[in-house]
Amino acid sequence: MITAPAMTFREWTGPLTADLVLEPAKFGLGQVPSHLVPDATAKAICGFCSTGCGLKIHLKDGEAINLTPDPDYPVNFGSACPKGWEALSVLDAPDRATMPLLHGKPVDWDTALRFFCDNMRRILDQHGPGAAAFLSTGQIMFEEMALLGALAKFGMGMLHGDGNTRQCMATAVAAYKESFGFDAPPFTYADFEESDVLVFIGANPCIAHPIMWQRVLRNKRSPEIIVIDPRTTETSMAATRHYAIKPKSDLALLYGLAHLIIRDGGLDPAFIEAHTNGFEEFAAFAAGFAPERVSAETGISIERLIFLSKTIISGKPRVSFWWTMGINQGHQATRTAQAIINLALMTGNIGKPGTGANSITGQCNAMGSRLFSNTTNLLGGHDFRDAMHREKIAHATGIPVERIPGQPSLAYDQIIQAADEGTVKAIWFVATNPSHSWVDQNEMNRILDKLDFLVVQDMYCSTETAKRAHLVLPAAGWGEKEGCFINSERRIGHSPKVRRAPGQALADFHIFRLIAQYWGCGELLREWSSPEAIFRILQRCSENQPCDITGIHGYEMVRQSGGVQWPLTADQASTFQASSWKERRLFEDGRFFTSDQRAKFVFEAPEAPPEQCSAEYPFILMTGRGTSAQWHTETRTGKSAILEKMTPAELMLDLHPADAVTLGVRDGGKVRVVTKRGELTTKVRLTSCVKPGEVYLPMHDPRVNQLTHASFDPHSRQPSYKHSAVRIESTH
Ligand code: SF4
């Protein structure tokens, strides 16, 4: 049977999300075990996505027994998506790492820590500070990230460290830094509710950020909701208009819109004149993107292009632009993000309610990683190469300045390349699973298997990466340790410890502290003695930066106030009414973080994606989110029986019915998907959600990244997951 689009309980998660908000018990969520009666609650922030929902954890005798969404938290107002509801149950999985594992065999912590330090020291001593690296995550608390960065770089003398945020947010970082002068997402979630026109580009919040979508649904201004996406997604079905562009023609489309806005008088000349640089050069460049050219390159008719530009300049005052992975994961991702920023700047849609060029973050603490992981940026958004910045951080942290390296780390892909070349010999992975999630997976695994020393520190011992490790260090998970996350709207939220980690698993914080002791740099990090003590150090690091948080009076203030958005300087905290810093957006005064306080128009000619279709590989494969019940490599969400019921039972390739006829494939039949790098066999779902010549696979299946092509944006070094050339073969 052919359906267009195919929608079943398992596959159609937009309405399901709405139902969950209204009737969670219908799906078995939020039920308290009958033999337990909660006697207290603790407030926490969800540890999955960057929405940063507030959760109330119900306690019995000091241990968590259940949770419900927090009706008072200014992010989610009592709603949660399936992942949040199930945040506790995934902690009880049988494959939790409960003991250190050395070559797969359980050992005590003393043996594990000695082995770790002996091997890391041997490699660093023999081959220099670039020979060992850490690759961490946007999933742990930012105090832990900062401690890891300080321990590895200042204590152990490593030069290189990066995080899996390179796979999701590096593009937004690079784009904002160049255009605004600092990595500064300008919005607050109230902007979803206060916009007249919302333009989602490469974003599917219905399933990827369901609670943000709930905020859109609270908008009372009857907004126009525009989705620009090659696929017919859940969000595009709920939108007022969908622009199904050709894959990776987004940059041409955005420049074409700029052309039309200039042509049709949609500019805000006063804003451009007062607050930006480079517009004239950009206008001359955009003149080359006439509608005829853009229509041919994007597949969107001239009439629809003009309608879209007129919607943006319609005279309705508030237009907001939102993007996620469809933009960030591309071969020209940074310039594409900046093309969105250009549209907001030229129409004056920034710094006002319901406006903005707004990157939605991915992981729960991606923003924390961007500011405080001490990887490519020195703590607090500083620059390793700047001697004054190093002096400032030395003063703020008490670390001798000569221990702070004068160069930033290699990026993630460059670390992996160096491992292939043999200059990086040891990698320490923390709370991430690249054997599943990195592009061109077979190549990644070949390189990992060459390492002299591979360490994985994780909650689960069963991840694809942990199985390859020489040493596994068992870590506590969300709810089993304390610290803070920073969400997409720059809101710092606190999450407490509400249960004990299983076996001998320890909080990442404690593992780092133990390593410092065994390494012999415990005294250097003496002040980093608790998560809140680290929070205090990081406040000092943030002083006078755009992300200044010196006005926060510790964890208690974060807990009591429903989170605090950065910045909150000491001056602001003493002069603002508390109610005035509950919801804040940046750039209300039109002053940006560049040296002359002007935002910059940045642009570059579009180029064809690196891997083109051919007679041998005639289809374009795009990958991305499956359902709202799944999270990345499903290390956690795959452990919930309830979430399992909400996800497809097996991998399904989305294929257009017209292509199925040509290939002789039926709905539910099996095909082989083949690239130059690898192949897999999967069932087929026939659907007009994809166009002829394009196919889609969810990223959660561990085999999918055998297919993806390893290309990287040259500015952000973020991999592209959205344009691989594949062949489809019927298995009959
Ligand atoms: S939307 Fe994100 S933060 Fe909110 S409950 Fe779901 S996974 Fe957690």
XYZ file of C-alpha atoms and ligand atoms in Angstrom:
740
model
C 0.000 0.000 0.000
C 1.249 3.497 -0.789
C 0.503 6.307 1.626
C 1.489 9.917 1.231
C 2.625 10.763 3.811
C 2.597 7.485 5.750
C 1.387 8.188 9.263
C 0.971 5.653 12.014
C 1.071 5.895 15.771
C 4.761 5.102 15.625
C 5.715 7.401 12.805
C 3.584 10.492 13.314
C 4.820 12.145 16.437
C 3.570 15.710 16.034
C 0.041 15.149 17.386
C 1.439 12.495 19.698
C 3.544 15.155 21.332
C 0.494 17.350 21.817
C -1.408 14.398 23.268
C 1.432 13.688 25.626
C 1.241 17.195 26.959
C -2.479 16.900 27.526
C -2.822 13.284 28.564
C 0.535 11.814 29.555
C -1.027 9.024 31.606
C -2.640 7.681 28.419
C 0.848 6.683 27.359
C 1.889 5.297 30.716
C 3.964 8.330 31.623
C 4.205 10.014 34.983
C 2.580 7.269 37.027
C 3.785 6.876 40.593
C 4.357 3.249 41.627
C 1.347 2.359 43.767
C 3.416 1.208 46.755
C 5.267 4.526 46.981
C 3.982 7.903 48.066
C 6.301 10.846 47.377
C 7.318 12.758 50.459
C 9.305 15.566 48.820
C 10.187 17.052 45.455
C 13.389 18.419 43.970
C 13.560 20.664 40.913
C 15.822 19.700 38.031
C 16.531 20.567 34.389
C 16.044 17.828 31.797
C 19.328 16.327 30.628
C 18.464 15.523 27.027
C 17.895 18.443 24.668
C 18.710 22.130 24.710
C 15.163 23.233 25.424
C 16.083 22.893 29.094
C 12.675 21.953 30.539
C 12.126 22.151 34.260
C 11.180 18.857 35.933
C 9.907 18.134 39.445
C 11.449 14.975 40.790
C 9.367 13.233 43.414
C 11.359 11.703 46.239
C 10.725 8.943 48.727
C 13.228 8.672 51.551
C 15.598 10.943 49.599
C 15.579 8.828 46.428
C 13.816 9.688 43.161
C 10.754 7.593 42.399
C 9.102 9.608 39.647
C 8.987 12.973 37.909
C 6.526 15.403 36.409
C 7.138 18.561 34.339
C 7.430 21.727 36.421
C 4.392 23.975 35.858
C 6.258 26.991 37.236
C 9.406 26.771 35.123
C 9.473 29.611 32.549
C 10.638 27.302 29.746
C 8.061 24.523 29.582
C 5.204 25.610 31.897
C 4.318 22.054 32.921
C 4.961 20.219 29.651
C 7.589 17.662 28.740
C 8.282 15.518 25.710
C 8.523 11.717 25.967
C 12.272 11.796 26.651
C 11.864 14.108 29.625
C 9.089 11.997 31.105
C 11.325 8.935 30.891
C 14.523 10.581 32.173
C 14.615 8.494 35.350
C 13.712 5.096 33.936
C 16.694 4.980 31.567
C 19.040 5.146 34.565
C 18.082 1.612 35.622
C 19.287 -0.147 32.479
C 21.191 -3.411 32.990
C 24.088 -2.243 30.835
C 25.018 0.630 33.123
C 28.780 0.746 33.655
C 29.200 -0.161 37.321
C 32.928 -0.967 37.519
C 35.992 0.252 35.636
C 36.758 -2.158 32.788
C 40.342 -2.795 31.686
C 40.453 -4.655 28.374
C 36.863 -5.661 29.108
C 37.564 -7.057 32.587
C 36.329 -5.402 35.824
C 39.051 -3.786 37.928
C 39.036 -1.535 40.970
C 39.327 2.232 40.681
C 42.917 2.266 41.930
C 44.034 -0.054 39.138
C 42.034 1.865 36.557
C 43.357 5.276 37.588
C 46.971 4.074 37.706
C 46.586 2.532 34.267
C 45.015 5.745 32.938
C 47.738 8.005 34.321
C 50.642 5.708 33.427
C 49.556 5.434 29.807
C 48.615 9.077 29.292
C 51.893 10.200 30.909
C 53.967 7.787 28.821
C 52.384 9.045 25.597
C 52.650 12.737 26.491
C 56.245 12.348 27.719
C 57.385 10.402 24.671
C 55.503 12.261 21.953
C 54.692 15.726 23.292
C 51.560 17.623 24.386
C 49.776 17.064 21.079
C 49.896 13.271 21.345
C 46.865 12.837 23.642
C 43.447 14.492 23.347
C 40.065 14.490 25.018
C 36.727 14.576 23.221
C 33.850 15.426 25.433
C 30.211 16.313 25.194
C 27.300 18.698 25.559
C 25.610 16.273 27.955
C 27.460 16.753 31.236
C 27.293 19.706 33.626
C 29.353 22.733 32.564
C 31.229 22.729 35.846
C 32.376 19.204 34.916
C 33.314 20.283 31.398
C 35.365 23.134 32.802
C 37.115 20.837 35.273
C 37.926 18.387 32.469
C 39.299 21.209 30.316
C 41.362 22.595 33.189
C 42.640 19.183 34.261
C 43.598 18.028 30.765
C 45.100 21.293 29.505
C 46.454 23.030 32.628
C 47.124 19.977 34.802
C 48.088 17.128 32.480
C 49.545 19.273 29.698
C 47.363 18.158 26.786
C 47.077 20.540 23.883
C 43.990 19.192 22.163
C 40.404 18.701 23.296
C 37.066 19.177 21.600
C 33.488 17.968 22.064
C 30.573 16.382 20.252
C 29.087 19.881 20.112
C 31.301 20.122 17.002
C 28.662 17.885 15.377
C 25.734 20.143 16.255
C 26.586 23.727 17.223
C 30.030 24.660 15.881
C 28.481 26.400 12.891
C 26.294 28.681 15.005
C 29.363 29.511 17.098
C 31.474 30.460 14.081
C 28.644 32.420 12.461
C 27.713 34.441 15.537
C 31.352 35.163 16.420
C 32.088 36.646 13.031
C 28.759 38.456 12.546
C 28.052 39.623 16.119
C 31.555 39.569 17.652
C 30.683 36.829 20.156
C 28.892 33.480 20.186
C 25.602 35.001 21.298
C 22.194 33.503 20.397
C 20.060 36.636 20.771
C 16.608 35.283 21.586
C 14.400 34.311 24.438
C 11.650 31.688 24.118
C 8.988 34.394 24.459
C 9.974 35.311 20.892
C 8.186 32.156 19.661
C 4.989 33.623 21.081
C 5.516 37.224 20.026
C 6.373 36.806 16.349
C 4.117 37.614 13.362
C 6.162 35.546 10.922
C 8.274 32.582 12.054
C 10.669 31.196 9.447
C 12.094 27.745 10.317
C 15.035 26.803 8.098
C 16.404 23.267 8.338
C 14.536 22.838 11.621
C 11.836 20.376 12.651
C 10.870 21.460 16.169
C 7.670 19.349 16.231
C 9.834 16.320 16.952
C 13.339 17.661 17.616
C 12.316 20.388 20.115
C 8.679 19.577 20.907
C 8.359 21.938 23.835
C 9.671 24.850 21.772
C 6.937 23.933 19.298
C 4.460 24.121 22.188
C 5.683 27.690 22.715
C 4.913 28.426 19.025
C 1.412 27.067 19.557
C 0.932 29.606 22.378
C 1.426 32.461 19.880
C -1.820 34.472 19.795
C -0.867 36.714 16.849
C -2.072 34.243 14.155
C 1.461 34.033 12.820
C 2.556 32.953 9.391
C 4.726 29.869 9.969
C 7.105 29.147 7.118
C 9.209 25.998 6.886
C 12.134 25.763 4.478
C 13.197 22.130 4.288
C 13.786 19.653 1.451
C 11.510 17.157 3.243
C 7.869 17.338 4.219
C 8.432 17.200 7.954
C 6.027 17.143 10.866
C 6.659 20.870 11.299
C 6.085 21.649 7.624
C 2.724 19.856 7.835
C 1.754 22.064 10.760
C 3.072 25.252 9.122
C 1.175 27.710 6.945
C 3.684 27.350 4.099
C 6.369 24.846 3.157
C 9.228 25.516 0.755
C 10.624 22.116 -0.254
C 13.928 23.297 -1.712
C 16.465 21.069 -3.409
C 18.907 19.675 -0.823
C 21.633 22.187 0.040
C 20.227 24.964 -2.104
C 19.520 26.921 1.089
C 22.345 29.409 0.601
C 21.114 30.376 -2.872
C 17.568 30.707 -1.540
C 18.630 33.015 1.302
C 20.677 35.227 -1.024
C 17.728 35.270 -3.429
C 15.454 36.459 -0.626
C 17.953 39.203 0.203
C 17.883 40.220 -3.471
C 14.094 40.479 -3.495
C 13.914 42.301 -0.176
C 16.356 44.906 -1.504
C 14.530 45.136 -4.843
C 11.099 45.485 -3.277
C 11.959 48.062 -0.637
C 11.907 45.794 2.398
C 15.027 47.171 4.068
C 15.323 48.924 7.415
C 17.808 51.615 6.287
C 17.985 53.304 9.691
C 19.022 50.080 11.425
C 21.508 49.175 8.693
C 23.068 52.634 8.846
C 23.296 52.811 12.631
C 24.228 49.267 13.567
C 25.918 47.313 10.762
C 28.944 47.171 8.493
C 29.323 45.784 5.008
C 25.789 46.190 3.678
C 26.726 47.889 0.408
C 29.120 45.098 -0.509
C 26.479 42.537 0.410
C 23.811 44.312 -1.664
C 26.139 44.292 -4.684
C 26.758 40.580 -4.142
C 23.023 39.794 -3.707
C 22.297 41.542 -7.018
C 23.613 38.390 -8.664
C 20.783 36.289 -7.185
C 17.878 37.231 -9.429
C 14.716 35.150 -8.992
C 15.262 33.276 -12.284
C 18.621 31.954 -11.090
C 17.403 31.168 -7.584
C 14.303 29.413 -8.879
C 16.438 27.171 -11.074
C 18.857 26.375 -8.232
C 16.264 25.782 -5.496
C 13.338 24.296 -7.419
C 11.002 26.966 -5.995
C 8.919 28.925 -8.506
C 9.554 32.645 -8.958
C 6.020 33.391 -7.770
C 6.587 31.503 -4.525
C 9.959 33.180 -3.990
C 8.335 36.584 -4.342
C 5.494 35.557 -2.046
C 8.036 34.486 0.591
C 10.012 37.733 0.400
C 6.773 39.733 0.541
C 5.721 37.789 3.626
C 8.959 38.811 5.306
C 8.512 42.461 4.315
C 4.734 42.441 4.544
C 4.570 45.301 6.970
C 3.849 43.002 9.890
C 6.430 44.188 12.354
C 7.928 41.025 13.808
C 9.792 38.373 11.835
C 11.927 35.714 13.507
C 14.280 33.255 11.795
C 15.079 29.886 13.435
C 17.552 27.236 12.346
C 19.040 23.948 13.534
C 20.881 21.012 12.004
C 19.621 21.411 8.433
C 21.773 24.538 8.367
C 24.541 23.694 10.838
C 25.374 20.385 9.160
C 26.308 21.534 5.679
C 29.377 22.031 3.523
C 28.912 25.850 3.659
C 27.137 25.898 6.980
C 28.676 29.019 8.507
C 27.932 31.174 5.477
C 24.377 29.783 5.376
C 23.809 30.668 9.032
C 25.222 34.115 8.295
C 22.881 34.460 5.309
C 20.027 34.051 7.825
C 21.660 36.609 10.111
C 21.960 38.995 7.119
C 18.188 38.789 6.524
C 17.473 39.680 10.148
C 19.946 42.576 10.071
C 18.800 44.105 6.771
C 15.137 44.060 7.854
C 15.913 45.288 11.373
C 14.472 42.108 12.876
C 16.753 41.813 15.854
C 16.734 43.019 19.447
C 12.940 43.372 19.528
C 10.178 41.029 20.714
C 9.332 38.281 18.240
C 12.406 38.769 16.059
C 15.964 37.471 15.736
C 18.366 35.252 13.814
C 18.022 32.379 16.212
C 20.058 29.196 16.315
C 18.293 26.480 18.331
C 20.906 24.470 20.177
C 21.001 20.659 20.267
C 22.180 19.102 23.507
C 21.129 20.085 27.019
C 24.445 21.792 27.688
C 25.754 22.686 24.250
C 25.738 26.347 25.294
C 27.674 25.470 28.452
C 30.219 23.652 26.324
C 30.576 26.656 24.021
C 31.415 28.942 26.928
C 33.171 26.790 29.482
C 34.627 23.547 28.063
C 38.120 25.038 27.596
C 38.483 23.340 24.226
C 38.732 25.638 21.203
C 37.894 28.664 23.395
C 39.688 29.481 26.621
C 37.276 29.474 29.603
C 34.486 32.085 29.353
C 34.690 32.623 25.585
C 38.304 33.823 25.683
C 41.065 33.233 23.149
C 44.054 30.989 23.944
C 46.156 33.054 21.518
C 45.588 36.333 23.384
C 48.201 36.918 26.125
C 45.880 39.281 28.018
C 43.140 36.679 28.012
C 45.553 34.070 29.368
C 46.607 36.478 32.125
C 42.979 37.159 33.013
C 42.082 33.469 33.214
C 45.228 32.722 35.214
C 44.158 35.383 37.697
C 40.533 34.148 37.792
C 41.437 30.492 38.254
C 44.667 30.687 40.243
C 46.414 28.601 37.573
C 49.969 29.821 36.746
C 49.785 31.553 33.372
C 52.638 29.493 31.927
C 50.412 26.407 32.243
C 47.807 27.896 29.868
C 48.612 26.952 26.273
C 49.003 29.784 23.764
C 47.147 28.017 20.986
C 43.638 26.581 20.652
C 42.925 22.923 20.151
C 42.629 21.175 16.859
C 38.987 20.660 15.896
C 37.374 17.227 16.312
C 37.906 16.089 12.715
C 41.493 17.325 12.812
C 42.138 15.329 15.994
C 40.780 12.216 14.269
C 42.893 12.945 11.204
C 45.952 13.366 13.445
C 45.145 10.009 15.021
C 45.107 8.475 11.559
C 48.469 10.091 10.806
C 49.837 8.812 14.116
C 50.548 12.127 15.812
C 47.606 11.722 18.220
C 48.058 8.391 19.969
C 45.556 8.524 22.826
C 41.968 9.806 22.994
C 39.799 10.087 26.094
C 36.096 10.154 25.149
C 33.697 11.479 27.764
C 29.933 10.870 27.449
C 29.905 10.531 23.697
C 29.657 7.673 21.218
C 31.452 8.550 17.975
C 31.642 4.943 16.751
C 27.949 5.419 16.062
C 27.529 9.147 15.548
C 30.518 10.383 13.524
C 30.362 10.636 9.731
C 31.884 7.890 7.586
C 31.714 5.476 10.496
C 33.842 2.671 9.061
C 36.711 5.091 8.605
C 36.244 6.453 12.135
C 36.339 2.963 13.625
C 39.414 2.018 11.604
C 41.198 5.040 13.086
C 39.970 4.390 16.647
C 41.333 0.865 16.418
C 44.791 2.272 15.596
C 45.061 4.238 18.828
C 47.644 3.236 21.417
C 45.228 4.150 24.150
C 41.447 4.590 23.890
C 39.554 5.557 27.031
C 35.780 5.864 27.296
C 34.143 7.481 30.307
C 30.397 6.872 30.119
C 27.232 5.787 31.922
C 26.899 2.663 29.795
C 29.503 0.033 29.014
C 27.639 -1.164 25.918
C 28.118 1.776 23.546
C 29.793 1.069 20.245
C 32.748 3.199 21.341
C 33.036 1.663 24.829
C 33.263 -1.784 23.264
C 36.432 -0.699 21.434
C 38.037 0.950 24.472
C 41.111 -0.251 26.319
C 39.742 1.328 29.488
C 36.145 2.168 30.469
C 35.541 4.510 33.402
C 31.982 4.146 34.806
C 30.192 7.467 35.177
C 27.103 8.647 36.993
C 24.323 10.059 34.845
C 21.834 12.904 34.977
C 20.069 12.858 38.354
C 23.020 11.117 39.973
C 25.152 14.271 40.266
C 24.823 18.015 40.618
C 25.599 20.959 38.343
C 24.233 23.404 35.777
C 23.175 23.384 32.130
C 22.727 26.359 29.777
C 19.826 26.047 27.347
C 19.204 27.483 23.879
C 17.969 30.860 25.189
C 21.116 31.226 27.357
C 19.252 30.191 30.530
C 21.401 28.654 33.237
C 19.500 25.990 35.164
C 20.510 23.795 38.067
C 20.075 20.038 38.288
C 20.502 18.225 41.619
C 21.582 14.751 42.622
C 18.435 12.763 43.439
C 19.671 9.165 43.397
C 22.847 7.160 43.792
C 24.776 5.959 40.780
C 24.885 2.158 40.401
C 27.820 0.063 41.576
C 31.069 1.981 41.693
C 30.096 4.540 39.044
C 31.155 8.066 39.990
C 30.129 11.542 38.926
C 32.345 12.845 36.130
C 33.297 15.578 38.585
C 34.683 12.977 41.028
C 36.452 11.024 38.288
C 38.255 14.187 37.176
C 39.169 15.014 40.770
C 40.561 11.507 41.286
C 42.588 11.705 38.095
C 44.009 15.040 39.267
C 45.135 13.377 42.507
C 46.686 10.358 40.770
C 48.359 12.606 38.188
C 49.833 14.762 40.916
C 48.071 18.026 40.048
C 45.463 17.886 42.797
C 46.969 20.884 44.565
C 46.806 22.951 41.359
C 43.049 22.346 41.217
C 42.457 22.551 44.969
C 39.896 25.326 44.647
C 37.891 23.252 42.126
C 36.514 21.303 45.072
C 32.775 21.116 44.342
C 30.474 21.923 41.410
C 29.416 25.169 43.077
C 33.036 26.136 43.784
C 33.721 25.667 40.065
C 30.658 27.758 39.261
C 32.241 30.574 41.296
C 35.518 30.245 39.386
C 33.671 30.362 36.063
C 31.800 33.477 37.159
C 35.172 35.167 37.591
C 36.258 33.911 34.158
C 33.113 35.452 32.634
C 33.648 38.908 34.115
C 33.374 41.709 31.512
C 32.626 39.203 28.758
C 29.286 39.244 26.909
C 28.457 36.117 28.941
C 29.208 37.833 32.281
C 27.390 35.994 35.085
C 29.002 37.683 38.059
C 25.559 38.890 39.218
C 24.355 35.381 40.080
C 24.510 34.755 43.818
C 25.301 31.046 43.543
C 23.162 27.961 43.017
C 20.388 29.062 45.346
C 19.601 32.055 43.150
C 19.576 29.866 40.021
C 17.205 27.423 41.725
C 14.878 30.060 43.157
C 14.570 32.232 40.075
C 13.584 29.661 37.441
C 17.018 29.836 35.857
C 19.003 32.910 34.869
C 19.819 33.939 31.308
C 23.300 35.232 30.610
C 24.467 37.887 30.892
C 23.696 38.945 34.435
C 26.455 41.248 35.594
C 26.886 42.335 39.179
C 25.618 45.807 38.185
C 22.533 44.398 36.479
C 21.738 42.187 39.449
C 21.903 45.128 41.832
C 19.867 47.524 39.678
C 17.279 45.303 37.921
C 14.002 44.256 39.430
C 14.061 40.445 39.561
C 11.063 40.315 37.190
C 12.987 42.237 34.513
C 15.622 39.533 34.072
C 13.266 36.562 33.806
C 13.083 36.866 29.995
C 15.730 38.856 28.141
C 16.930 39.076 24.574
C 20.229 40.515 23.388
C 20.940 43.598 21.260
C 17.916 45.645 22.348
C 20.178 48.702 22.190
C 21.492 47.773 18.715
C 25.020 47.399 20.079
C 26.818 44.200 19.089
C 29.986 42.643 20.541
C 32.355 43.627 17.724
C 35.032 46.235 18.393
C 32.900 49.006 16.811
C 29.640 47.521 18.194
C 28.305 46.974 14.681
C 27.110 43.647 13.268
C 28.758 42.495 10.085
C 27.265 41.281 6.799
C 29.246 38.182 5.802
C 28.731 36.308 2.537
C 30.383 33.980 0.047
C 29.371 32.425 -3.257
C 27.476 29.116 -3.013
C 29.347 25.996 -4.060
C 28.076 22.579 -5.053
C 28.112 19.924 -2.292
C 31.346 17.893 -2.339
C 29.658 14.576 -3.126
C 27.488 14.773 -6.221
C 25.081 12.166 -7.543
C 26.252 10.057 -10.457
C 24.919 7.274 -12.639
C 26.288 4.803 -10.085
C 24.968 6.678 -7.022
C 21.879 8.556 -8.258
C 20.066 9.393 -4.989
C 20.760 12.032 -2.349
C 20.646 10.674 1.203
C 19.711 13.016 4.063
C 19.863 11.897 7.696
C 18.392 13.361 10.865
C 15.971 12.869 13.741
C 13.533 9.943 13.762
C 10.917 10.670 16.427
C 10.511 12.811 19.538
C 11.098 9.664 21.621
C 14.645 9.152 20.320
C 17.886 10.852 21.276
C 20.986 10.640 19.092
C 22.649 7.201 19.409
C 19.870 5.999 21.755
C 22.398 5.129 24.426
C 19.750 6.255 26.924
C 16.390 6.435 25.115
C 16.871 2.921 23.784
C 16.620 1.676 27.400
C 13.027 2.827 28.016
C 10.237 0.352 27.282
C 7.790 3.230 26.842
C 10.012 5.168 24.433
C 10.646 1.939 22.567
C 6.903 1.672 21.881
C 6.940 5.162 20.364
C 9.682 4.457 17.839
C 9.617 2.418 14.638
C 10.399 -1.218 15.307
C 13.100 -1.197 12.661
C 14.968 1.103 10.344
C 12.879 2.523 7.487
C 14.173 4.346 4.416
C 11.842 7.090 3.176
C 11.530 6.680 -0.598
C 9.227 8.471 -3.043
C 6.570 6.236 -4.671
C 7.688 7.221 -8.183
C 11.217 6.001 -7.429
C 9.761 2.806 -5.977
C 8.074 2.077 -9.282
C 11.333 2.579 -11.158
C 13.244 0.413 -8.705
C 10.526 -2.243 -8.463
C 10.234 -1.827 -4.686
C 7.032 -2.133 -2.658
C 6.075 -0.415 0.592
C 7.630 -2.416 3.433
C 9.970 -4.222 1.062
C 13.720 -4.457 1.638
C 16.427 -2.566 -0.190
C 20.171 -2.233 -0.011
C 21.461 1.344 0.392
C 24.974 1.568 -1.025
C 27.591 4.336 -0.980
C 31.299 4.456 -1.788
C 31.901 3.948 1.956
C 29.527 1.233 3.040
C 26.102 -0.282 2.717
C 23.151 -1.456 4.777
C 19.876 -3.271 4.254
C 16.642 -1.663 5.384
C 12.895 -1.728 4.958
C 11.317 0.945 2.785
C 8.558 3.391 3.650
C 6.976 4.824 0.523
C 6.093 8.435 1.128
C 5.884 11.732 -0.677
C 7.575 13.335 2.357
C 10.712 13.061 0.225
C 10.963 14.160 -3.389
C 11.938 11.841 -6.247
C 15.702 11.313 -6.213
C 15.973 12.010 -2.475
C 15.871 9.525 0.415
C 15.956 9.914 4.187
C 17.186 7.776 7.081
C 16.951 8.528 10.804
C 20.362 8.803 12.441
C 19.571 6.601 15.440
C 20.319 3.234 13.819
C 23.979 2.349 14.479
C 24.607 1.509 10.820
C 23.452 4.746 9.200
C 26.730 6.631 9.461
C 28.456 3.930 7.454
C 26.821 5.758 4.555
C 27.414 9.435 5.332
C 30.043 11.402 3.465
C 32.723 13.140 5.534
C 32.717 16.740 4.377
C 33.195 19.703 6.694
C 32.346 23.377 6.728
C 35.719 25.109 6.380
C 34.987 27.728 9.063
C 33.247 25.700 11.778
C 34.742 22.262 10.943
C 31.237 20.857 11.508
C 30.483 17.707 9.513
C 27.686 17.612 6.954
C 25.149 14.821 7.365
C 22.739 16.112 4.755
C 24.116 15.297 1.331
C 25.535 11.851 0.527
C 25.237 10.125 -2.850
C 23.706 6.649 -2.620
C 22.418 3.801 -4.769
C 19.218 1.922 -3.879
C 19.030 -1.756 -4.863
C 16.017 -3.960 -4.455
C 16.953 -7.150 -2.616
C 14.386 -9.204 -4.555
S 11.919 19.002 25.039
Fe 14.062 18.537 25.528
S 14.409 19.387 27.568
Fe 12.172 19.250 27.262
S 11.579 17.270 28.114
Fe 12.002 16.944 25.938
S 14.150 16.335 25.834
Fe 13.810 17.246 27.852
